[in-house]
Amino acid sequence: MEKLFKLKEHKTNFKTELIAGLTSFFAAVYIIVVNASILSDGGISQEPLIISTVLASFIGCLLVAFISNTPLIIMPGMGINALFTYTIVLSMGLSFYEALASVVISGVLFLIIAYTPLAKILNSSIPNSLKESITIGIGLFITFLGFQKGGLIISDPTTIVKLGSLSDTKVLFFIAMLLITLFLFSRNITGSFLISITLGTIVSVLLGFVDISTLEFSLPNFNSYKSIFFSLDFSGLMTIPFWIATFSLTLVLVFENIGLLHGQVIGLLNTPKKQNKALNAIAISTITCGFLGTSPTVSTVEGAAGITAGGKTGLTSIVSGVLFLLSLFFIPFIKLIPNEVIAPILIVIGCLMIQGITKIDFSDFSEAIPNFLIIILIPLTFSIVDGIAFGFMSYTLMKLFTKKQKEISIPMYIISIIFLLYFLLHNI
């Protein structure tokens, strides 16, 4: 352990790293359930998606541990899974398997960017306000999905959406679970999401919402997993939607991971020299996700729990990764978790993602309009890509209209033109 992770050099020990790994695991294990739930809306059953999420998390944690020796937790990203399912598969029309091929290509592009100066160039060329708006828009989108999965918001032919029936016992159960989740999270209770999921599932069984009559402990059903393992479809490689999907995934991956790593590696760990190595590890992890059958991985926010608990090396990541792998033996229990229990967690995550709105200067109209369009159009069009596209194109136009063209970088012009071509070609 000392030779691999240099524990003494990092002023830590095995016990501290073990506790940190356990802390991160319990803080992030809910992602296995939530990620599989979101991806299943793309037409794939949950069990193989649970397996792919676990394997991607295990491999991601190993990669970041051995490549960068940082205590980060690498798992499929919340928000990116929504982009994968609701935009790329359901809105843009790619099949689930074509979307997996897009993940691999975006991972390769991400790797090229991570290993070259392109990451720094791209990061500095796109305004921070637009990056914040993307996160905020995705946060609102995830919040909407949470209320939808909880039954509090339902479709309506006249008003598009409306409030669900408050006399429905499942809706009342969802509201109760939302209040419990908010209480646990607001009190900073360790593993609050895990406690909420466990408690909610037990109560749903007692209320008869979940049938456990056929429940039995069993080994992972890898036969079902064969349907998505190494099942990429590159048949759409020569189509515009495929490349727009790939471009959008790459864009979000680069921005989100650079932002997360800045906060964790530099902000919490104060080890800026490790940032590039961590970015390289995540890029490699993204490529494996396409083969494993899940949406791309990121350095999760929940990893900060382990860092706060004293984790300083990759040993923390190894501990969490092994625990994720062991969770495969509890798939029958994981599958019991109903939407009404998952929904409150999506809402809390959405709330956390919109906090950056205070960093946007809405007093400057050339900034306000493009950022507003990203924030509002992502949930209203049910498409993260369309929201980003309108925001980037309007940013370029608004700066030209207000004679602030010096604030537009060359990459911004290129990205705006690409999105314009997407809309023109996509609607011909």
Short mmCIF file of C-alpha atoms in Angstrom, two decimals:
data_model
loop_
_atom_site.label_atom_id
_atom_site.label_comp_id
_atom_site.label_asym_id
_atom_site.label_seq_id
_atom_site.Cartn_x
_atom_site.Cartn_y
_atom_site.Cartn_z
CA MET A 1 0.00 0.00 0.00
CA GLU A 2 2.83 2.36 0.88
CA LYS A 3 4.61 1.73 -2.43
CA LEU A 4 1.44 2.07 -4.50
CA PHE A 5 -0.18 5.07 -2.84
CA LYS A 6 2.63 6.71 -0.81
CA LEU A 7 0.53 6.98 2.33
CA LYS A 8 3.28 8.50 4.54
CA GLU A 9 4.10 11.12 1.93
CA HIS A 10 0.43 12.13 1.89
CA LYS A 11 0.29 12.12 5.71
CA THR A 12 -2.38 9.45 5.92
CA ASN A 13 -2.72 5.75 6.83
CA PHE A 14 -4.65 2.64 5.88
CA LYS A 15 -7.35 3.11 8.54
CA THR A 16 -8.05 6.69 7.48
CA GLU A 17 -8.25 5.75 3.79
CA LEU A 18 -10.53 2.80 4.62
CA ILE A 19 -12.95 5.02 6.56
CA ALA A 20 -12.84 7.61 3.77
CA GLY A 21 -13.62 4.92 1.17
CA LEU A 22 -16.56 3.65 3.23
CA THR A 23 -17.84 7.20 3.64
CA SER A 24 -17.68 7.89 -0.11
CA PHE A 25 -19.36 4.57 -0.88
CA PHE A 26 -22.34 5.24 1.37
CA ALA A 27 -22.61 8.81 0.06
CA ALA A 28 -22.59 7.72 -3.60
CA VAL A 29 -24.13 4.21 -3.69
CA TYR A 30 -27.57 5.66 -4.48
CA ILE A 31 -26.22 6.58 -7.94
CA ILE A 32 -26.33 2.89 -8.90
CA VAL A 33 -30.11 2.92 -8.45
CA VAL A 34 -30.79 6.39 -9.87
CA ASN A 35 -28.57 5.93 -12.93
CA ALA A 36 -30.21 2.60 -13.83
CA SER A 37 -33.65 4.17 -13.32
CA ILE A 38 -32.91 7.08 -15.68
CA LEU A 39 -31.25 4.91 -18.35
CA SER A 40 -34.14 2.41 -18.25
CA ASP A 41 -36.39 5.12 -19.69
CA GLY A 42 -34.40 4.55 -22.88
CA GLY A 43 -36.06 1.16 -23.30
CA ILE A 44 -33.66 -1.17 -21.46
CA SER A 45 -34.63 -3.18 -18.38
CA GLN A 46 -33.05 -2.13 -15.08
CA GLU A 47 -31.05 -5.23 -14.11
CA PRO A 48 -28.43 -5.09 -16.90
CA LEU A 49 -28.17 -1.33 -16.34
CA ILE A 50 -27.46 -1.87 -12.64
CA ILE A 51 -24.66 -4.28 -13.60
CA SER A 52 -23.19 -1.85 -16.15
CA THR A 53 -23.34 1.02 -13.63
CA VAL A 54 -21.55 -1.07 -10.99
CA LEU A 55 -18.83 -2.25 -13.38
CA ALA A 56 -18.27 1.26 -14.77
CA SER A 57 -17.98 2.64 -11.22
CA PHE A 58 -15.55 -0.11 -10.17
CA ILE A 59 -13.30 0.35 -13.22
CA GLY A 60 -13.50 4.16 -12.99
CA CYS A 61 -12.39 4.11 -9.35
CA LEU A 62 -9.48 1.76 -10.18
CA LEU A 63 -8.34 3.97 -13.06
CA VAL A 64 -8.34 7.20 -11.06
CA ALA A 65 -6.62 5.46 -8.14
CA PHE A 66 -3.71 4.05 -10.14
CA ILE A 67 -3.32 6.85 -12.71
CA SER A 68 -3.66 9.91 -10.46
CA ASN A 69 -3.52 8.52 -6.89
CA THR A 70 -6.44 10.74 -5.86
CA PRO A 71 -9.38 9.79 -3.58
CA LEU A 72 -12.01 10.57 -6.24
CA ILE A 73 -15.14 8.53 -6.88
CA ILE A 74 -15.80 7.90 -10.57
CA MET A 75 -19.38 6.95 -11.45
CA PRO A 76 -21.95 7.64 -14.22
CA GLY A 77 -22.77 11.34 -13.94
CA MET A 78 -26.14 12.72 -12.90
CA GLY A 79 -27.21 15.06 -15.71
CA ILE A 80 -25.12 13.33 -18.34
CA ASN A 81 -27.32 10.25 -17.94
CA ALA A 82 -30.33 12.52 -18.58
CA LEU A 83 -28.60 13.89 -21.69
CA PHE A 84 -27.94 10.32 -22.83
CA THR A 85 -31.50 9.07 -22.28
CA TYR A 86 -33.92 11.93 -22.81
CA THR A 87 -32.06 13.91 -25.47
CA ILE A 88 -29.84 11.53 -27.44
CA VAL A 89 -32.13 8.47 -27.34
CA LEU A 90 -35.66 9.83 -26.92
CA SER A 91 -35.41 13.24 -28.64
CA MET A 92 -32.68 12.83 -31.28
CA GLY A 93 -33.78 9.34 -32.24
CA LEU A 94 -30.56 7.37 -31.74
CA SER A 95 -31.10 3.85 -30.45
CA PHE A 96 -29.68 2.97 -27.04
CA TYR A 97 -26.89 1.04 -28.77
CA GLU A 98 -26.07 3.90 -31.16
CA ALA A 99 -25.90 6.18 -28.11
CA LEU A 100 -23.35 3.78 -26.55
CA ALA A 101 -21.24 4.12 -29.72
CA SER A 102 -21.51 7.89 -29.32
CA VAL A 103 -20.21 7.54 -25.76
CA VAL A 104 -17.10 5.69 -27.00
CA ILE A 105 -16.36 8.31 -29.67
CA SER A 106 -16.94 11.17 -27.22
CA GLY A 107 -14.63 9.37 -24.79
CA VAL A 108 -11.90 9.22 -27.44
CA LEU A 109 -12.36 12.93 -28.21
CA PHE A 110 -12.34 13.68 -24.49
CA LEU A 111 -9.10 11.69 -24.15
CA ILE A 112 -7.47 13.67 -26.98
CA ILE A 113 -8.55 16.92 -25.34
CA ALA A 114 -7.38 15.76 -21.90
CA TYR A 115 -3.92 14.74 -23.15
CA THR A 116 -3.33 17.94 -25.14
CA PRO A 117 -3.51 21.70 -24.47
CA LEU A 118 -7.02 21.62 -26.01
CA ALA A 119 -8.59 21.17 -22.56
CA LYS A 120 -7.14 24.44 -21.33
CA ILE A 121 -7.92 26.24 -24.62
CA LEU A 122 -11.52 25.05 -24.75
CA ASN A 123 -12.10 25.71 -21.08
CA SER A 124 -10.81 29.28 -21.34
CA SER A 125 -12.60 30.03 -24.64
CA ILE A 126 -16.14 29.38 -23.45
CA PRO A 127 -17.55 31.87 -20.91
CA ASN A 128 -17.97 30.63 -17.35
CA SER A 129 -21.53 31.92 -17.34
CA LEU A 130 -22.53 29.52 -20.13
CA LYS A 131 -20.92 26.62 -18.27
CA GLU A 132 -22.89 27.56 -15.15
CA SER A 133 -26.11 27.82 -17.18
CA ILE A 134 -25.67 24.33 -18.60
CA THR A 135 -25.41 22.93 -15.08
CA ILE A 136 -28.40 25.00 -13.93
CA GLY A 137 -30.54 23.95 -16.92
CA ILE A 138 -29.72 20.28 -16.35
CA GLY A 139 -30.55 20.78 -12.66
CA LEU A 140 -34.02 22.09 -13.53
CA PHE A 141 -34.44 19.23 -15.98
CA ILE A 142 -33.56 16.64 -13.33
CA THR A 143 -35.91 18.34 -10.86
CA PHE A 144 -38.75 18.11 -13.37
CA LEU A 145 -38.00 14.41 -13.88
CA GLY A 146 -38.11 13.94 -10.11
CA PHE A 147 -41.57 15.47 -9.79
CA GLN A 148 -42.70 13.46 -12.81
CA LYS A 149 -41.41 10.14 -11.41
CA GLY A 150 -43.06 11.00 -8.08
CA GLY A 151 -46.43 11.56 -9.78
CA LEU A 152 -46.78 15.14 -8.52
CA ILE A 153 -46.55 16.48 -12.09
CA ILE A 154 -48.48 14.66 -14.80
CA SER A 155 -49.23 15.31 -18.48
CA ASP A 156 -52.36 17.15 -19.56
CA PRO A 157 -53.69 17.56 -23.13
CA THR A 158 -54.83 21.15 -22.47
CA THR A 159 -52.13 22.68 -20.26
CA ILE A 160 -49.33 20.23 -21.21
CA VAL A 161 -48.63 19.48 -17.52
CA LYS A 162 -50.63 19.76 -14.32
CA LEU A 163 -50.56 18.80 -10.64
CA GLY A 164 -51.13 15.11 -9.93
CA SER A 165 -53.94 13.91 -7.69
CA LEU A 166 -53.19 14.59 -4.02
CA SER A 167 -55.65 11.85 -3.11
CA ASP A 168 -53.41 9.25 -4.78
CA THR A 169 -51.66 7.27 -2.03
CA LYS A 170 -48.49 6.93 -4.11
CA VAL A 171 -48.29 10.71 -4.58
CA LEU A 172 -48.78 11.21 -0.84
CA PHE A 173 -46.06 8.62 -0.22
CA PHE A 174 -43.73 10.51 -2.57
CA ILE A 175 -44.40 13.80 -0.72
CA ALA A 176 -43.68 12.11 2.62
CA MET A 177 -40.43 10.66 1.25
CA LEU A 178 -39.46 14.08 -0.13
CA LEU A 179 -39.90 15.63 3.33
CA ILE A 180 -37.87 12.83 4.96
CA THR A 181 -35.09 13.16 2.36
CA LEU A 182 -34.97 16.94 2.80
CA PHE A 183 -34.79 16.55 6.58
CA LEU A 184 -31.94 14.02 6.45
CA PHE A 185 -29.99 16.01 3.86
CA SER A 186 -30.47 19.38 5.57
CA ARG A 187 -29.15 17.94 8.84
CA ASN A 188 -25.96 16.79 7.04
CA ILE A 189 -26.51 13.19 8.14
CA THR A 190 -23.87 10.91 6.60
CA GLY A 191 -25.40 8.63 3.95
CA SER A 192 -28.66 10.61 3.96
CA PHE A 193 -29.63 9.47 0.46
CA LEU A 194 -28.90 5.82 1.29
CA ILE A 195 -30.96 6.07 4.49
CA SER A 196 -33.82 7.66 2.55
CA ILE A 197 -33.74 4.93 -0.12
CA THR A 198 -33.59 2.11 2.45
CA LEU A 199 -36.36 3.55 4.63
CA GLY A 200 -38.56 4.39 1.64
CA THR A 201 -38.22 0.92 0.15
CA ILE A 202 -39.10 -0.77 3.46
CA VAL A 203 -42.18 1.46 3.87
CA SER A 204 -43.25 0.87 0.25
CA VAL A 205 -43.13 -2.88 0.92
CA LEU A 206 -45.23 -2.49 4.09
CA LEU A 207 -47.77 -0.38 2.19
CA GLY A 208 -48.01 -2.96 -0.58
CA PHE A 209 -46.54 -0.74 -3.32
CA VAL A 210 -43.82 -3.31 -3.95
CA ASP A 211 -44.35 -7.06 -4.33
CA ILE A 212 -41.74 -9.15 -2.51
CA SER A 213 -43.50 -12.49 -2.85
CA THR A 214 -41.03 -13.64 -5.52
CA LEU A 215 -37.96 -12.02 -3.94
CA GLU A 216 -35.00 -14.34 -3.47
CA PHE A 217 -31.29 -13.81 -3.06
CA SER A 218 -29.47 -14.67 -6.27
CA LEU A 219 -26.24 -14.08 -8.12
CA PRO A 220 -26.15 -11.31 -10.76
CA ASN A 221 -27.96 -12.33 -13.95
CA PHE A 222 -25.19 -11.82 -16.45
CA ASN A 223 -27.31 -13.43 -19.18
CA SER A 224 -29.49 -10.30 -19.22
CA TYR A 225 -26.35 -8.15 -19.20
CA LYS A 226 -25.24 -9.68 -22.52
CA SER A 227 -27.90 -7.54 -24.23
CA ILE A 228 -25.88 -4.34 -23.61
CA PHE A 229 -22.31 -5.56 -22.99
CA PHE A 230 -20.13 -4.71 -26.03
CA SER A 231 -23.35 -4.07 -27.99
CA LEU A 232 -22.41 -0.77 -29.61
CA ASP A 233 -24.02 0.17 -32.91
CA PHE A 234 -21.94 2.37 -35.21
CA SER A 235 -24.49 2.32 -38.06
CA GLY A 236 -25.32 6.01 -37.45
CA LEU A 237 -21.67 7.07 -37.68
CA MET A 238 -22.22 9.00 -40.92
CA THR A 239 -25.32 10.87 -39.76
CA ILE A 240 -25.59 14.45 -38.43
CA PRO A 241 -27.58 13.53 -35.26
CA PHE A 242 -24.88 11.04 -34.23
CA TRP A 243 -22.14 13.64 -34.41
CA ILE A 244 -24.22 16.35 -32.73
CA ALA A 245 -24.88 13.87 -29.92
CA THR A 246 -21.16 13.04 -29.71
CA PHE A 247 -20.13 16.70 -29.83
CA SER A 248 -22.62 17.60 -27.08
CA LEU A 249 -21.50 14.72 -24.85
CA THR A 250 -17.87 15.71 -25.28
CA LEU A 251 -18.64 19.35 -24.49
CA VAL A 252 -20.52 18.51 -21.30
CA LEU A 253 -17.91 15.93 -20.23
CA VAL A 254 -15.03 18.38 -20.58
CA PHE A 255 -16.76 21.25 -18.76
CA GLU A 256 -18.29 19.19 -15.98
CA ASN A 257 -15.15 17.23 -15.16
CA ILE A 258 -12.84 20.24 -15.30
CA GLY A 259 -15.22 22.05 -12.95
CA LEU A 260 -15.54 19.10 -10.56
CA LEU A 261 -11.81 18.42 -10.51
CA HIS A 262 -11.04 22.06 -9.86
CA GLY A 263 -13.26 21.97 -6.78
CA GLN A 264 -12.00 18.61 -5.48
CA VAL A 265 -8.35 18.25 -6.55
CA ILE A 266 -7.41 21.91 -6.17
CA GLY A 267 -10.03 23.20 -3.73
CA LEU A 268 -10.22 20.30 -1.25
CA LEU A 269 -6.96 18.38 -1.77
CA ASN A 270 -4.76 21.31 -2.80
CA THR A 271 -2.86 19.09 -5.27
CA PRO A 272 -3.15 20.92 -8.63
CA LYS A 273 -0.41 18.76 -10.18
CA LYS A 274 -2.76 15.78 -10.05
CA GLN A 275 -5.62 17.45 -11.94
CA ASN A 276 -4.47 16.50 -15.45
CA LYS A 277 -3.79 12.88 -14.46
CA ALA A 278 -7.27 12.64 -12.92
CA LEU A 279 -8.79 14.11 -16.09
CA ASN A 280 -6.91 11.51 -18.18
CA ALA A 281 -8.24 8.69 -15.97
CA ILE A 282 -11.84 9.90 -16.33
CA ALA A 283 -11.47 10.17 -20.11
CA ILE A 284 -10.30 6.54 -20.31
CA SER A 285 -13.15 5.56 -18.00
CA THR A 286 -15.63 7.24 -20.37
CA ILE A 287 -14.48 5.06 -23.26
CA THR A 288 -15.03 1.90 -21.20
CA CYS A 289 -18.59 3.04 -20.39
CA GLY A 290 -19.70 2.64 -24.00
CA PHE A 291 -18.50 -0.97 -24.02
CA LEU A 292 -19.94 -1.71 -20.59
CA GLY A 293 -23.38 -0.33 -21.51
CA THR A 294 -23.87 2.87 -19.54
CA SER A 295 -23.69 6.65 -19.84
CA PRO A 296 -20.33 8.41 -19.23
CA THR A 297 -18.65 8.62 -15.84
CA VAL A 298 -17.56 11.76 -14.00
CA SER A 299 -15.84 12.58 -10.73
CA THR A 300 -18.92 12.63 -8.51
CA VAL A 301 -19.68 15.43 -6.07
CA GLU A 302 -20.27 12.75 -3.43
CA GLY A 303 -16.55 11.95 -3.53
CA ALA A 304 -16.06 15.09 -1.47
CA ALA A 305 -17.53 13.18 1.50
CA GLY A 306 -14.55 10.82 1.52
CA ILE A 307 -12.07 13.65 1.08
CA THR A 308 -13.66 15.48 4.00
CA ALA A 309 -13.35 12.25 6.03
CA GLY A 310 -9.58 12.31 5.49
CA GLY A 311 -9.07 10.50 2.18
CA LYS A 312 -5.94 11.71 0.38
CA THR A 313 -4.86 8.89 -1.94
CA GLY A 314 -6.16 6.42 -4.48
CA LEU A 315 -6.64 3.85 -1.73
CA THR A 316 -9.89 5.64 -0.84
CA SER A 317 -11.08 5.10 -4.42
CA ILE A 318 -10.04 1.42 -4.35
CA VAL A 319 -12.09 0.80 -1.18
CA SER A 320 -15.17 2.46 -2.68
CA GLY A 321 -14.72 0.65 -6.00
CA VAL A 322 -14.54 -2.78 -4.35
CA LEU A 323 -17.68 -2.02 -2.33
CA PHE A 324 -19.49 -0.99 -5.52
CA LEU A 325 -18.51 -4.33 -7.05
CA LEU A 326 -19.83 -6.24 -4.02
CA SER A 327 -23.18 -4.48 -4.38
CA LEU A 328 -23.79 -6.70 -7.44
CA PHE A 329 -24.92 -9.42 -5.03
CA PHE A 330 -27.79 -7.23 -3.85
CA ILE A 331 -29.38 -6.54 -7.24
CA PRO A 332 -32.69 -8.31 -6.34
CA PHE A 333 -33.07 -5.85 -3.46
CA ILE A 334 -31.96 -2.85 -5.52
CA LYS A 335 -34.63 -3.63 -8.13
CA LEU A 336 -37.33 -3.29 -5.47
CA ILE A 337 -36.74 0.45 -5.06
CA PRO A 338 -39.77 2.34 -6.48
CA ASN A 339 -39.73 5.62 -8.43
CA GLU A 340 -41.39 7.44 -5.52
CA VAL A 341 -38.27 6.78 -3.44
CA ILE A 342 -35.79 7.77 -6.16
CA ALA A 343 -37.67 10.94 -7.14
CA PRO A 344 -36.86 13.02 -4.00
CA ILE A 345 -33.13 12.44 -4.55
CA LEU A 346 -33.39 13.76 -8.11
CA ILE A 347 -35.07 16.90 -6.76
CA VAL A 348 -32.34 17.50 -4.17
CA ILE A 349 -29.64 16.97 -6.82
CA GLY A 350 -31.46 19.43 -9.08
CA CYS A 351 -31.49 22.00 -6.29
CA LEU A 352 -27.77 21.61 -5.74
CA MET A 353 -27.08 22.05 -9.45
CA ILE A 354 -28.81 25.46 -9.74
CA GLN A 355 -26.75 27.17 -7.03
CA GLY A 356 -24.41 28.69 -9.62
CA ILE A 357 -27.16 31.03 -10.84
CA THR A 358 -25.78 33.73 -8.52
CA LYS A 359 -22.59 33.80 -10.62
CA ILE A 360 -24.42 34.98 -13.76
CA ASP A 361 -24.59 38.72 -14.46
CA PHE A 362 -28.20 39.25 -15.49
CA SER A 363 -27.71 43.04 -15.47
CA ASP A 364 -25.77 42.67 -18.74
CA PHE A 365 -28.38 41.94 -21.42
CA SER A 366 -25.79 40.32 -23.72
CA GLU A 367 -25.13 37.83 -20.91
CA ALA A 368 -28.69 37.52 -19.59
CA ILE A 369 -30.41 36.38 -22.81
CA PRO A 370 -28.11 33.48 -23.82
CA ASN A 371 -27.86 32.19 -20.25
CA PHE A 372 -31.61 32.50 -19.75
CA LEU A 373 -32.26 30.57 -22.97
CA ILE A 374 -30.01 27.70 -21.88
CA ILE A 375 -31.59 27.54 -18.43
CA ILE A 376 -35.20 27.66 -19.62
CA LEU A 377 -34.98 25.69 -22.88
CA ILE A 378 -33.23 22.61 -21.50
CA PRO A 379 -36.27 21.60 -19.38
CA LEU A 380 -38.94 23.07 -21.70
CA THR A 381 -37.66 21.36 -24.87
CA PHE A 382 -36.79 18.20 -22.91
CA SER A 383 -33.46 18.42 -24.71
CA ILE A 384 -30.14 19.40 -23.15
CA VAL A 385 -28.53 19.73 -26.58
CA ASP A 386 -31.19 22.10 -27.93
CA GLY A 387 -30.94 24.30 -24.84
CA ILE A 388 -27.14 24.49 -25.13
CA ALA A 389 -27.36 25.18 -28.87
CA PHE A 390 -29.74 28.14 -28.54
CA GLY A 391 -27.65 29.56 -25.71
CA PHE A 392 -24.35 29.36 -27.59
CA MET A 393 -25.77 30.77 -30.83
CA SER A 394 -27.56 33.62 -29.03
CA TYR A 395 -24.40 34.44 -27.05
CA THR A 396 -22.49 35.06 -30.29
CA LEU A 397 -25.35 37.12 -31.75
CA MET A 398 -25.94 39.18 -28.61
CA LYS A 399 -22.27 40.09 -28.35
CA LEU A 400 -22.30 41.15 -32.01
CA PHE A 401 -25.54 43.12 -31.53
CA THR A 402 -24.08 45.01 -28.56
CA LYS A 403 -20.72 45.56 -30.31
CA LYS A 404 -18.86 43.37 -27.83
CA GLN A 405 -17.37 41.06 -30.46
CA LYS A 406 -14.01 41.16 -28.66
CA GLU A 407 -15.60 38.94 -26.00
CA ILE A 408 -16.28 36.19 -28.56
CA SER A 409 -13.51 33.62 -28.93
CA ILE A 410 -12.75 31.74 -32.15
CA PRO A 411 -14.01 28.41 -30.68
CA MET A 412 -17.32 30.13 -29.80
CA TYR A 413 -17.80 31.14 -33.45
CA ILE A 414 -17.03 27.59 -34.56
CA ILE A 415 -19.37 25.99 -32.00
CA SER A 416 -22.19 28.40 -32.89
CA ILE A 417 -21.83 27.59 -36.60
CA ILE A 418 -21.87 23.85 -35.88
CA PHE A 419 -25.10 24.19 -33.87
CA LEU A 420 -26.66 26.34 -36.63
CA LEU A 421 -25.80 23.67 -39.21
CA TYR A 422 -27.31 21.06 -36.89
CA PHE A 423 -30.66 22.86 -36.81
CA LEU A 424 -30.62 23.51 -40.56
CA LEU A 425 -29.71 19.94 -41.54
CA HIS A 426 -31.80 18.29 -38.79
CA ASN A 427 -34.98 19.94 -40.06
CA ILE A 428 -34.52 19.53 -43.82
#
